[in-house]
Amino acid sequence: MSPMELLQFALQIAEGMDYLSSQGCLHRDLATRNILLGEHKICKISDFGLARHCTDTYLEEITPRTRLPIRWMAIESLTEYVYTTKSDVWSYGILVWEIVTLGATPYGHIASSREVSDKLRKGYRMLKPEHCNQQIYDVMLKCWKKDPNERPMFPELCSDFRNMVNDISKNYLCMQYFDDDLFVSLKKNQPGSYELL
């Protein structure tokens, strides 16, 4: 995949989420694993198993058997089980990080999802990949603001990535500096147990 194709994926997914949110759909499981790549490299958002139709706020009822995608969830979803379009925006920021790192596991150096949740509450955010332009990382950081009201909406994210796609004068992803030893993928063996791939 070329850097331009990766930027186009981020743009297409933002456009798809803009449409879904305009229809009152909360996806609640936005991640690269739920993006299909179709003919002509067209991204299609899939897996609506956790999706809800809600025009404002959705409050999840958690049971001991509820399985949640912790590494993609916004702080308010982790702490208060609250979901809005702005929690999908948080997940979109994680998805952009996944695209930039060619599918690495978010917070891959942290094995425990509980530890991820604790660190996020204390202000931790994933670091900028060295091969990633600051402008892309700034978009991620906007998506990961603690206060949901400070996060952008999907039309703004579409505009951000559309501007990057149209600006051929900048090198937004310098893949010659990509160090795949820095990014890990995890395979889940059992609940709470992972192994590095």
PDB file of N, CA and C in Angstrom, residues 70-175:
ATOM      1  N   ILE A  70     -12.066  -2.993  24.266  1.00  0.00           N
ATOM      2  CA  ILE A  70     -11.473  -2.007  25.174  1.00  0.00           C
ATOM      3  C   ILE A  70     -10.462  -1.094  24.479  1.00  0.00           C
ATOM      4  N   ARG A  71      -9.581  -1.657  23.647  1.00  0.00           N
ATOM      5  CA  ARG A  71      -8.490  -0.869  23.057  1.00  0.00           C
ATOM      6  C   ARG A  71      -8.974   0.176  22.060  1.00  0.00           C
ATOM      7  N   TRP A  72     -10.220   0.106  21.653  1.00  0.00           N
ATOM      8  CA  TRP A  72     -10.787   1.058  20.689  1.00  0.00           C
ATOM      9  C   TRP A  72     -11.815   1.982  21.334  1.00  0.00           C
ATOM     10  N   MET A  73     -12.060   1.806  22.635  1.00  0.00           N
ATOM     11  CA  MET A  73     -13.156   2.526  23.287  1.00  0.00           C
ATOM     12  C   MET A  73     -12.712   3.861  23.871  1.00  0.00           C
ATOM     13  N   ALA A  74     -13.614   4.829  23.816  1.00  0.00           N
ATOM     14  CA  ALA A  74     -13.387   6.149  24.407  1.00  0.00           C
ATOM     15  C   ALA A  74     -13.439   6.057  25.929  1.00  0.00           C
ATOM     16  N   ILE A  75     -12.827   7.046  26.571  1.00  0.00           N
ATOM     17  CA  ILE A  75     -12.770   7.050  28.036  1.00  0.00           C
ATOM     18  C   ILE A  75     -14.172   7.000  28.652  1.00  0.00           C
ATOM     19  N   GLU A  76     -15.102   7.813  28.122  1.00  0.00           N
ATOM     20  CA  GLU A  76     -16.450   7.833  28.714  1.00  0.00           C
ATOM     21  C   GLU A  76     -17.176   6.509  28.524  1.00  0.00           C
ATOM     22  N   SER A  77     -16.825   5.779  27.474  1.00  0.00           N
ATOM     23  CA  SER A  77     -17.429   4.463  27.262  1.00  0.00           C
ATOM     24  C   SER A  77     -16.844   3.452  28.244  1.00  0.00           C
ATOM     25  N   LEU A  78     -15.549   3.599  28.540  1.00  0.00           N
ATOM     26  CA  LEU A  78     -14.892   2.694  29.495  1.00  0.00           C
ATOM     27  C   LEU A  78     -15.356   2.936  30.925  1.00  0.00           C
ATOM     28  N   THR A  79     -15.569   4.192  31.270  1.00  0.00           N
ATOM     29  CA  THR A  79     -15.853   4.523  32.669  1.00  0.00           C
ATOM     30  C   THR A  79     -17.332   4.622  32.982  1.00  0.00           C
ATOM     31  N   GLU A  80     -18.125   5.107  32.024  1.00  0.00           N
ATOM     32  CA  GLU A  80     -19.539   5.350  32.290  1.00  0.00           C
ATOM     33  C   GLU A  80     -20.460   4.559  31.365  1.00  0.00           C
ATOM     34  N   TYR A  81     -19.872   3.790  30.443  1.00  0.00           N
ATOM     35  CA  TYR A  81     -20.643   2.989  29.475  1.00  0.00           C
ATOM     36  C   TYR A  81     -21.550   3.863  28.610  1.00  0.00           C
ATOM     37  N   VAL A  82     -21.064   5.076  28.313  1.00  0.00           N
ATOM     38  CA  VAL A  82     -21.799   6.039  27.498  1.00  0.00           C
ATOM     39  C   VAL A  82     -21.218   6.044  26.089  1.00  0.00           C
ATOM     40  N   TYR A  83     -22.104   6.026  25.098  1.00  0.00           N
ATOM     41  CA  TYR A  83     -21.689   6.047  23.698  1.00  0.00           C
ATOM     42  C   TYR A  83     -22.407   7.170  22.965  1.00  0.00           C
ATOM     43  N   THR A  84     -21.655   7.930  22.181  1.00  0.00           N
ATOM     44  CA  THR A  84     -22.203   8.958  21.301  1.00  0.00           C
ATOM     45  C   THR A  84     -21.393   8.911  20.010  1.00  0.00           C
ATOM     46  N   THR A  85     -21.741   9.760  19.069  1.00  0.00           N
ATOM     47  CA  THR A  85     -20.928   9.876  17.854  1.00  0.00           C
ATOM     48  C   THR A  85     -19.491  10.229  18.225  1.00  0.00           C
ATOM     49  N   LYS A  86     -19.305  10.988  19.305  1.00  0.00           N
ATOM     50  CA  LYS A  86     -17.951  11.378  19.711  1.00  0.00           C
ATOM     51  C   LYS A  86     -17.148  10.186  20.235  1.00  0.00           C
ATOM     52  N   SER A  87     -17.813   9.144  20.733  1.00  0.00           N
ATOM     53  CA  SER A  87     -17.056   7.940  21.107  1.00  0.00           C
ATOM     54  C   SER A  87     -16.645   7.173  19.855  1.00  0.00           C
ATOM     55  N   ASP A  88     -17.459   7.239  18.788  1.00  0.00           N
ATOM     56  CA  ASP A  88     -17.033   6.675  17.502  1.00  0.00           C
ATOM     57  C   ASP A  88     -15.854   7.463  16.931  1.00  0.00           C
ATOM     58  N   VAL A  89     -15.822   8.772  17.182  1.00  0.00           N
ATOM     59  CA  VAL A  89     -14.695   9.595  16.733  1.00  0.00           C
ATOM     60  C   VAL A  89     -13.406   9.138  17.414  1.00  0.00           C
ATOM     61  N   TRP A  90     -13.484   8.844  18.719  1.00  0.00           N
ATOM     62  CA  TRP A  90     -12.307   8.320  19.428  1.00  0.00           C
ATOM     63  C   TRP A  90     -11.813   7.054  18.726  1.00  0.00           C
ATOM     64  N   SER A  91     -12.739   6.137  18.463  1.00  0.00           N
ATOM     65  CA  SER A  91     -12.378   4.874  17.810  1.00  0.00           C
ATOM     66  C   SER A  91     -11.777   5.125  16.430  1.00  0.00           C
ATOM     67  N   TYR A  92     -12.289   6.130  15.738  1.00  0.00           N
ATOM     68  CA  TYR A  92     -11.737   6.481  14.431  1.00  0.00           C
ATOM     69  C   TYR A  92     -10.264   6.890  14.571  1.00  0.00           C
ATOM     70  N   GLY A  93      -9.937   7.637  15.618  1.00  0.00           N
ATOM     71  CA  GLY A  93      -8.539   8.006  15.861  1.00  0.00           C
ATOM     72  C   GLY A  93      -7.655   6.772  16.051  1.00  0.00           C
ATOM     73  N   ILE A  94      -8.175   5.775  16.758  1.00  0.00           N
ATOM     74  CA  ILE A  94      -7.432   4.518  16.941  1.00  0.00           C
ATOM     75  C   ILE A  94      -7.285   3.817  15.589  1.00  0.00           C
ATOM     76  N   LEU A  95      -8.341   3.811  14.802  1.00  0.00           N
ATOM     77  CA  LEU A  95      -8.320   3.194  13.474  1.00  0.00           C
ATOM     78  C   LEU A  95      -7.275   3.872  12.577  1.00  0.00           C
ATOM     79  N   VAL A  96      -7.173   5.190  12.627  1.00  0.00           N
ATOM     80  CA  VAL A  96      -6.148   5.893  11.833  1.00  0.00           C
ATOM     81  C   VAL A  96      -4.762   5.446  12.276  1.00  0.00           C
ATOM     82  N   TRP A  97      -4.557   5.303  13.584  1.00  0.00           N
ATOM     83  CA  TRP A  97      -3.268   4.808  14.090  1.00  0.00           C
ATOM     84  C   TRP A  97      -2.997   3.405  13.536  1.00  0.00           C
ATOM     85  N   GLU A  98      -4.027   2.565  13.496  1.00  0.00           N
ATOM     86  CA  GLU A  98      -3.870   1.223  12.926  1.00  0.00           C
ATOM     87  C   GLU A  98      -3.466   1.289  11.452  1.00  0.00           C
ATOM     88  N   ILE A  99      -4.103   2.167  10.697  1.00  0.00           N
ATOM     89  CA  ILE A  99      -3.767   2.311   9.280  1.00  0.00           C
ATOM     90  C   ILE A  99      -2.311   2.734   9.127  1.00  0.00           C
ATOM     91  N   VAL A 100      -1.912   3.752   9.891  1.00  0.00           N
ATOM     92  CA  VAL A 100      -0.553   4.297   9.802  1.00  0.00           C
ATOM     93  C   VAL A 100       0.492   3.242  10.157  1.00  0.00           C
ATOM     94  N   THR A 101       0.183   2.371  11.111  1.00  0.00           N
ATOM     95  CA  THR A 101       1.144   1.350  11.555  1.00  0.00           C
ATOM     96  C   THR A 101       0.948   0.020  10.826  1.00  0.00           C
ATOM     97  N   LEU A 102       0.173   0.051   9.765  1.00  0.00           N
ATOM     98  CA  LEU A 102      -0.073  -1.138   8.940  1.00  0.00           C
ATOM     99  C   LEU A 102      -0.653  -2.302   9.735  1.00  0.00           C
ATOM    100  N   GLY A 103      -1.580  -1.973  10.632  1.00  0.00           N
ATOM    101  CA  GLY A 103      -2.338  -3.010  11.322  1.00  0.00           C
ATOM    102  C   GLY A 103      -1.796  -3.463  12.654  1.00  0.00           C
ATOM    103  N   ALA A 104      -0.935  -2.654  13.280  1.00  0.00           N
ATOM    104  CA  ALA A 104      -0.440  -3.041  14.615  1.00  0.00           C
ATOM    105  C   ALA A 104      -1.580  -2.960  15.625  1.00  0.00           C
ATOM    106  N   THR A 105      -1.422  -3.676  16.728  1.00  0.00           N
ATOM    107  CA  THR A 105      -2.417  -3.680  17.793  1.00  0.00           C
ATOM    108  C   THR A 105      -2.283  -2.414  18.629  1.00  0.00           C
ATOM    109  N   PRO A 106      -3.363  -1.653  18.810  1.00  0.00           N
ATOM    110  CA  PRO A 106      -3.286  -0.462  19.665  1.00  0.00           C
ATOM    111  C   PRO A 106      -2.819  -0.820  21.071  1.00  0.00           C
ATOM    112  N   TYR A 107      -1.935  -0.004  21.614  1.00  0.00           N
ATOM    113  CA  TYR A 107      -1.369  -0.239  22.947  1.00  0.00           C
ATOM    114  C   TYR A 107      -0.752  -1.632  23.025  1.00  0.00           C
ATOM    115  N   GLY A 108      -0.140  -2.079  21.934  1.00  0.00           N
ATOM    116  CA  GLY A 108       0.362  -3.455  21.850  1.00  0.00           C
ATOM    117  C   GLY A 108       1.395  -3.807  22.891  1.00  0.00           C
ATOM    118  N   HIS A 109       2.092  -2.811  23.420  1.00  0.00           N
ATOM    119  CA  HIS A 109       3.094  -3.067  24.456  1.00  0.00           C
ATOM    120  C   HIS A 109       2.449  -3.245  25.829  1.00  0.00           C
ATOM    121  N   ILE A 110       1.132  -3.025  25.919  1.00  0.00           N
ATOM    122  CA  ILE A 110       0.403  -3.198  27.179  1.00  0.00           C
ATOM    123  C   ILE A 110      -0.488  -4.428  27.022  1.00  0.00           C
ATOM    124  N   ALA A 111      -0.176  -5.487  27.737  1.00  0.00           N
ATOM    125  CA  ALA A 111      -0.886  -6.760  27.541  1.00  0.00           C
ATOM    126  C   ALA A 111      -2.299  -6.745  28.118  1.00  0.00           C
ATOM    127  N   SER A 112      -2.507  -6.018  29.209  1.00  0.00           N
ATOM    128  CA  SER A 112      -3.783  -6.061  29.913  1.00  0.00           C
ATOM    129  C   SER A 112      -4.701  -4.919  29.482  1.00  0.00           C
ATOM    130  N   SER A 113      -5.920  -5.258  29.105  1.00  0.00           N
ATOM    131  CA  SER A 113      -6.903  -4.230  28.744  1.00  0.00           C
ATOM    132  C   SER A 113      -7.244  -3.352  29.938  1.00  0.00           C
ATOM    133  N   ARG A 114      -7.229  -3.913  31.137  1.00  0.00           N
ATOM    134  CA  ARG A 114      -7.488  -3.120  32.345  1.00  0.00           C
ATOM    135  C   ARG A 114      -6.410  -2.051  32.517  1.00  0.00           C
ATOM    136  N   GLU A 115      -5.153  -2.421  32.226  1.00  0.00           N
ATOM    137  CA  GLU A 115      -4.057  -1.455  32.334  1.00  0.00           C
ATOM    138  C   GLU A 115      -4.207  -0.350  31.282  1.00  0.00           C
ATOM    139  N   VAL A 116      -4.672  -0.714  30.075  1.00  0.00           N
ATOM    140  CA  VAL A 116      -4.937   0.287  29.038  1.00  0.00           C
ATOM    141  C   VAL A 116      -5.940   1.301  29.580  1.00  0.00           C
ATOM    142  N   SER A 117      -7.038   0.825  30.143  1.00  0.00           N
ATOM    143  CA  SER A 117      -8.083   1.694  30.673  1.00  0.00           C
ATOM    144  C   SER A 117      -7.526   2.612  31.758  1.00  0.00           C
ATOM    145  N   ASP A 118      -6.743   2.070  32.676  1.00  0.00           N
ATOM    146  CA  ASP A 118      -6.167   2.867  33.762  1.00  0.00           C
ATOM    147  C   ASP A 118      -5.239   3.950  33.226  1.00  0.00           C
ATOM    148  N   LYS A 119      -4.404   3.605  32.264  1.00  0.00           N
ATOM    149  CA  LYS A 119      -3.446   4.568  31.705  1.00  0.00           C
ATOM    150  C   LYS A 119      -4.172   5.680  30.948  1.00  0.00           C
ATOM    151  N   LEU A 120      -5.230   5.345  30.215  1.00  0.00           N
ATOM    152  CA  LEU A 120      -5.982   6.365  29.486  1.00  0.00           C
ATOM    153  C   LEU A 120      -6.594   7.375  30.442  1.00  0.00           C
ATOM    154  N   ARG A 121      -7.135   6.904  31.555  1.00  0.00           N
ATOM    155  CA  ARG A 121      -7.736   7.801  32.539  1.00  0.00           C
ATOM    156  C   ARG A 121      -6.711   8.762  33.120  1.00  0.00           C
ATOM    157  N   LYS A 122      -5.454   8.317  33.165  1.00  0.00           N
ATOM    158  CA  LYS A 122      -4.374   9.168  33.695  1.00  0.00           C
ATOM    159  C   LYS A 122      -3.766  10.063  32.621  1.00  0.00           C
ATOM    160  N   GLY A 123      -4.330  10.029  31.408  1.00  0.00           N
ATOM    161  CA  GLY A 123      -3.881  10.944  30.357  1.00  0.00           C
ATOM    162  C   GLY A 123      -2.959  10.345  29.316  1.00  0.00           C
ATOM    163  N   TYR A 124      -2.644   9.056  29.422  1.00  0.00           N
ATOM    164  CA  TYR A 124      -1.747   8.437  28.442  1.00  0.00           C
ATOM    165  C   TYR A 124      -2.421   8.367  27.068  1.00  0.00           C
ATOM    166  N   ARG A 125      -1.652   8.654  26.017  1.00  0.00           N
ATOM    167  CA  ARG A 125      -2.089   8.457  24.641  1.00  0.00           C
ATOM    168  C   ARG A 125      -0.936   7.803  23.877  1.00  0.00           C
ATOM    169  N   MET A 126      -1.272   7.043  22.860  1.00  0.00           N
ATOM    170  CA  MET A 126      -0.229   6.395  22.063  1.00  0.00           C
ATOM    171  C   MET A 126       0.672   7.455  21.437  1.00  0.00           C
ATOM    172  N   LEU A 127       1.951   7.119  21.331  1.00  0.00           N
ATOM    173  CA  LEU A 127       2.939   8.053  20.793  1.00  0.00           C
ATOM    174  C   LEU A 127       2.850   8.135  19.275  1.00  0.00           C
ATOM    175  N   LYS A 128       3.401   9.192  18.734  1.00  0.00           N
ATOM    176  CA  LYS A 128       3.427   9.382  17.284  1.00  0.00           C
ATOM    177  C   LYS A 128       4.404   8.405  16.657  1.00  0.00           C
ATOM    178  N   PRO A 129       3.965   7.608  15.694  1.00  0.00           N
ATOM    179  CA  PRO A 129       4.915   6.769  14.967  1.00  0.00           C
ATOM    180  C   PRO A 129       5.925   7.652  14.228  1.00  0.00           C
ATOM    181  N   GLU A 130       7.190   7.259  14.237  1.00  0.00           N
ATOM    182  CA  GLU A 130       8.253   8.100  13.685  1.00  0.00           C
ATOM    183  C   GLU A 130       8.029   8.429  12.211  1.00  0.00           C
ATOM    184  N   HIS A 131       7.450   7.513  11.466  1.00  0.00           N
ATOM    185  CA  HIS A 131       7.258   7.720  10.031  1.00  0.00           C
ATOM    186  C   HIS A 131       6.009   8.543   9.702  1.00  0.00           C
ATOM    187  N   CYS A 132       5.286   8.952  10.729  1.00  0.00           N
ATOM    188  CA  CYS A 132       4.003   9.646  10.566  1.00  0.00           C
ATOM    189  C   CYS A 132       4.198  11.156  10.719  1.00  0.00           C
ATOM    190  N   ASN A 133       3.676  11.915   9.781  1.00  0.00           N
ATOM    191  CA  ASN A 133       3.715  13.370   9.830  1.00  0.00           C
ATOM    192  C   ASN A 133       2.940  13.873  11.050  1.00  0.00           C
ATOM    193  N   GLN A 134       3.406  14.985  11.638  1.00  0.00           N
ATOM    194  CA  GLN A 134       2.759  15.552  12.821  1.00  0.00           C
ATOM    195  C   GLN A 134       1.295  15.903  12.554  1.00  0.00           C
ATOM    196  N   GLN A 135       0.978  16.294  11.332  1.00  0.00           N
ATOM    197  CA  GLN A 135      -0.399  16.693  11.001  1.00  0.00           C
ATOM    198  C   GLN A 135      -1.373  15.523  11.157  1.00  0.00           C
ATOM    199  N   ILE A 136      -0.952  14.337  10.740  1.00  0.00           N
ATOM    200  CA  ILE A 136      -1.816  13.157  10.932  1.00  0.00           C
ATOM    201  C   ILE A 136      -1.947  12.844  12.416  1.00  0.00           C
ATOM    202  N   TYR A 137      -0.825  12.908  13.131  1.00  0.00           N
ATOM    203  CA  TYR A 137      -0.860  12.618  14.566  1.00  0.00           C
ATOM    204  C   TYR A 137      -1.737  13.621  15.312  1.00  0.00           C
ATOM    205  N   ASP A 138      -1.713  14.884  14.878  1.00  0.00           N
ATOM    206  CA  ASP A 138      -2.571  15.893  15.508  1.00  0.00           C
ATOM    207  C   ASP A 138      -4.048  15.548  15.341  1.00  0.00           C
ATOM    208  N   VAL A 139      -4.400  14.960  14.191  1.00  0.00           N
ATOM    209  CA  VAL A 139      -5.785  14.516  13.983  1.00  0.00           C
ATOM    210  C   VAL A 139      -6.120  13.418  14.993  1.00  0.00           C
ATOM    211  N   MET A 140      -5.209  12.465  15.166  1.00  0.00           N
ATOM    212  CA  MET A 140      -5.440  11.400  16.156  1.00  0.00           C
ATOM    213  C   MET A 140      -5.645  12.004  17.545  1.00  0.00           C
ATOM    214  N   LEU A 141      -4.750  12.926  17.923  1.00  0.00           N
ATOM    215  CA  LEU A 141      -4.847  13.520  19.261  1.00  0.00           C
ATOM    216  C   LEU A 141      -6.159  14.268  19.458  1.00  0.00           C
ATOM    217  N   LYS A 142      -6.657  14.934  18.401  1.00  0.00           N
ATOM    218  CA  LYS A 142      -7.970  15.601  18.502  1.00  0.00           C
ATOM    219  C   LYS A 142      -9.060  14.575  18.793  1.00  0.00           C
ATOM    220  N   CYS A 143      -8.959  13.418  18.155  1.00  0.00           N
ATOM    221  CA  CYS A 143      -9.959  12.358  18.360  1.00  0.00           C
ATOM    222  C   CYS A 143      -9.901  11.791  19.771  1.00  0.00           C
ATOM    223  N   TRP A 144      -8.718  11.882  20.406  1.00  0.00           N
ATOM    224  CA  TRP A 144      -8.520  11.286  21.728  1.00  0.00           C
ATOM    225  C   TRP A 144      -8.618  12.280  22.869  1.00  0.00           C
ATOM    226  N   LYS A 145      -9.243  13.424  22.631  1.00  0.00           N
ATOM    227  CA  LYS A 145      -9.437  14.385  23.718  1.00  0.00           C
ATOM    228  C   LYS A 145     -10.313  13.746  24.788  1.00  0.00           C
ATOM    229  N   LYS A 146      -9.971  14.014  26.041  1.00  0.00           N
ATOM    230  CA  LYS A 146     -10.740  13.433  27.148  1.00  0.00           C
ATOM    231  C   LYS A 146     -12.191  13.914  27.122  1.00  0.00           C
ATOM    232  N   ASP A 147     -12.379  15.203  26.890  1.00  0.00           N
ATOM    233  CA  ASP A 147     -13.725  15.778  26.834  1.00  0.00           C
ATOM    234  C   ASP A 147     -14.305  15.528  25.437  1.00  0.00           C
ATOM    235  N   PRO A 148     -15.370  14.743  25.339  1.00  0.00           N
ATOM    236  CA  PRO A 148     -15.950  14.451  24.023  1.00  0.00           C
ATOM    237  C   PRO A 148     -16.331  15.706  23.240  1.00  0.00           C
ATOM    238  N   ASN A 149     -16.707  16.776  23.940  1.00  0.00           N
ATOM    239  CA  ASN A 149     -17.112  18.010  23.260  1.00  0.00           C
ATOM    240  C   ASN A 149     -15.941  18.684  22.544  1.00  0.00           C
ATOM    241  N   GLU A 150     -14.721  18.334  22.911  1.00  0.00           N
ATOM    242  CA  GLU A 150     -13.546  18.919  22.270  1.00  0.00           C
ATOM    243  C   GLU A 150     -13.090  18.105  21.056  1.00  0.00           C
ATOM    244  N   ARG A 151     -13.699  16.952  20.838  1.00  0.00           N
ATOM    245  CA  ARG A 151     -13.334  16.139  19.676  1.00  0.00           C
ATOM    246  C   ARG A 151     -14.026  16.668  18.420  1.00  0.00           C
ATOM    247  N   PRO A 152     -13.424  16.460  17.268  1.00  0.00           N
ATOM    248  CA  PRO A 152     -14.061  16.906  16.023  1.00  0.00           C
ATOM    249  C   PRO A 152     -15.255  16.020  15.675  1.00  0.00           C
ATOM    250  N   MET A 153     -16.078  16.506  14.763  1.00  0.00           N
ATOM    251  CA  MET A 153     -17.141  15.691  14.181  1.00  0.00           C
ATOM    252  C   MET A 153     -16.595  15.096  12.883  1.00  0.00           C
ATOM    253  N   PHE A 154     -17.291  14.129  12.330  1.00  0.00           N
ATOM    254  CA  PHE A 154     -16.794  13.457  11.129  1.00  0.00           C
ATOM    255  C   PHE A 154     -16.647  14.386   9.912  1.00  0.00           C
ATOM    256  N   PRO A 155     -17.513  15.394   9.710  1.00  0.00           N
ATOM    257  CA  PRO A 155     -17.265  16.292   8.573  1.00  0.00           C
ATOM    258  C   PRO A 155     -15.902  16.987   8.648  1.00  0.00           C
ATOM    259  N   GLU A 156     -15.491  17.375   9.869  1.00  0.00           N
ATOM    260  CA  GLU A 156     -14.173  17.997  10.042  1.00  0.00           C
ATOM    261  C   GLU A 156     -13.059  17.007   9.736  1.00  0.00           C
ATOM    262  N   LEU A 157     -13.227  15.761  10.154  1.00  0.00           N
ATOM    263  CA  LEU A 157     -12.216  14.733   9.871  1.00  0.00           C
ATOM    264  C   LEU A 157     -12.129  14.461   8.374  1.00  0.00           C
ATOM    265  N   CYS A 158     -13.288  14.454   7.700  1.00  0.00           N
ATOM    266  CA  CYS A 158     -13.288  14.309   6.237  1.00  0.00           C
ATOM    267  C   CYS A 158     -12.485  15.436   5.606  1.00  0.00           C
ATOM    268  N   SER A 159     -12.717  16.651   6.074  1.00  0.00           N
ATOM    269  CA  SER A 159     -12.019  17.815   5.528  1.00  0.00           C
ATOM    270  C   SER A 159     -10.521  17.706   5.768  1.00  0.00           C
ATOM    271  N   ASP A 160     -10.121  17.284   6.982  1.00  0.00           N
ATOM    272  CA  ASP A 160      -8.694  17.133   7.305  1.00  0.00           C
ATOM    273  C   ASP A 160      -8.016  16.178   6.326  1.00  0.00           C
ATOM    274  N   PHE A 161      -8.623  15.008   6.124  1.00  0.00           N
ATOM    275  CA  PHE A 161      -7.979  14.011   5.262  1.00  0.00           C
ATOM    276  C   PHE A 161      -8.137  14.348   3.779  1.00  0.00           C
ATOM    277  N   ARG A 162      -9.220  15.004   3.418  1.00  0.00           N
ATOM    278  CA  ARG A 162      -9.360  15.432   2.023  1.00  0.00           C
ATOM    279  C   ARG A 162      -8.248  16.430   1.665  1.00  0.00           C
ATOM    280  N   ASN A 163      -7.955  17.339   2.594  1.00  0.00           N
ATOM    281  CA  ASN A 163      -6.868  18.303   2.368  1.00  0.00           C
ATOM    282  C   ASN A 163      -5.523  17.597   2.230  1.00  0.00           C
ATOM    283  N   MET A 164      -5.294  16.575   3.043  1.00  0.00           N
ATOM    284  CA  MET A 164      -4.025  15.831   2.949  1.00  0.00           C
ATOM    285  C   MET A 164      -3.933  15.077   1.626  1.00  0.00           C
ATOM    286  N   VAL A 165      -5.014  14.436   1.232  1.00  0.00           N
ATOM    287  CA  VAL A 165      -5.017  13.682  -0.034  1.00  0.00           C
ATOM    288  C   VAL A 165      -4.760  14.616  -1.210  1.00  0.00           C
ATOM    289  N   ASN A 166      -5.310  15.821  -1.142  1.00  0.00           N
ATOM    290  CA  ASN A 166      -5.157  16.772  -2.245  1.00  0.00           C
ATOM    291  C   ASN A 166      -3.827  17.526  -2.216  1.00  0.00           C
ATOM    292  N   ASP A 167      -3.115  17.461  -1.107  1.00  0.00           N
ATOM    293  CA  ASP A 167      -1.844  18.179  -0.984  1.00  0.00           C
ATOM    294  C   ASP A 167      -0.692  17.236  -1.311  1.00  0.00           C
ATOM    295  N   ILE A 168      -0.291  17.209  -2.554  1.00  0.00           N
ATOM    296  CA  ILE A 168       0.775  16.286  -2.977  1.00  0.00           C
ATOM    297  C   ILE A 168       2.167  16.851  -2.697  1.00  0.00           C
ATOM    298  N   SER A 169       2.234  18.059  -2.142  1.00  0.00           N
ATOM    299  CA  SER A 169       3.543  18.663  -1.861  1.00  0.00           C
ATOM    300  C   SER A 169       4.156  18.130  -0.577  1.00  0.00           C
ATOM    301  N   LYS A 170       3.339  17.506   0.300  1.00  0.00           N
ATOM    302  CA  LYS A 170       3.839  17.012   1.586  1.00  0.00           C
ATOM    303  C   LYS A 170       3.920  15.495   1.590  1.00  0.00           C
ATOM    304  N   ASN A 171       4.862  15.009   2.360  1.00  0.00           N
ATOM    305  CA  ASN A 171       5.015  13.574   2.554  1.00  0.00           C
ATOM    306  C   ASN A 171       4.437  13.247   3.934  1.00  0.00           C
ATOM    307  N   TYR A 172       3.179  12.829   3.982  1.00  0.00           N
ATOM    308  CA  TYR A 172       2.508  12.615   5.259  1.00  0.00           C
ATOM    309  C   TYR A 172       2.938  11.323   5.947  1.00  0.00           C
ATOM    310  N   LEU A 173       3.316  10.328   5.167  1.00  0.00           N
ATOM    311  CA  LEU A 173       3.812   9.065   5.713  1.00  0.00           C
ATOM    312  C   LEU A 173       5.117   8.724   5.003  1.00  0.00           C
ATOM    313  N   CYS A 174       6.204   8.749   5.751  1.00  0.00           N
ATOM    314  CA  CYS A 174       7.528   8.441   5.196  1.00  0.00           C
ATOM    315  C   CYS A 174       7.828   6.975   5.491  1.00  0.00           C
ATOM    316  N   MET A 175       7.344   6.090   4.616  1.00  0.00           N
ATOM    317  CA  MET A 175       7.423   4.660   4.896  1.00  0.00           C
ATOM    318  C   MET A 175       8.852   4.131   4.924  1.00  0.00           C
TER     319      MET A 175
END
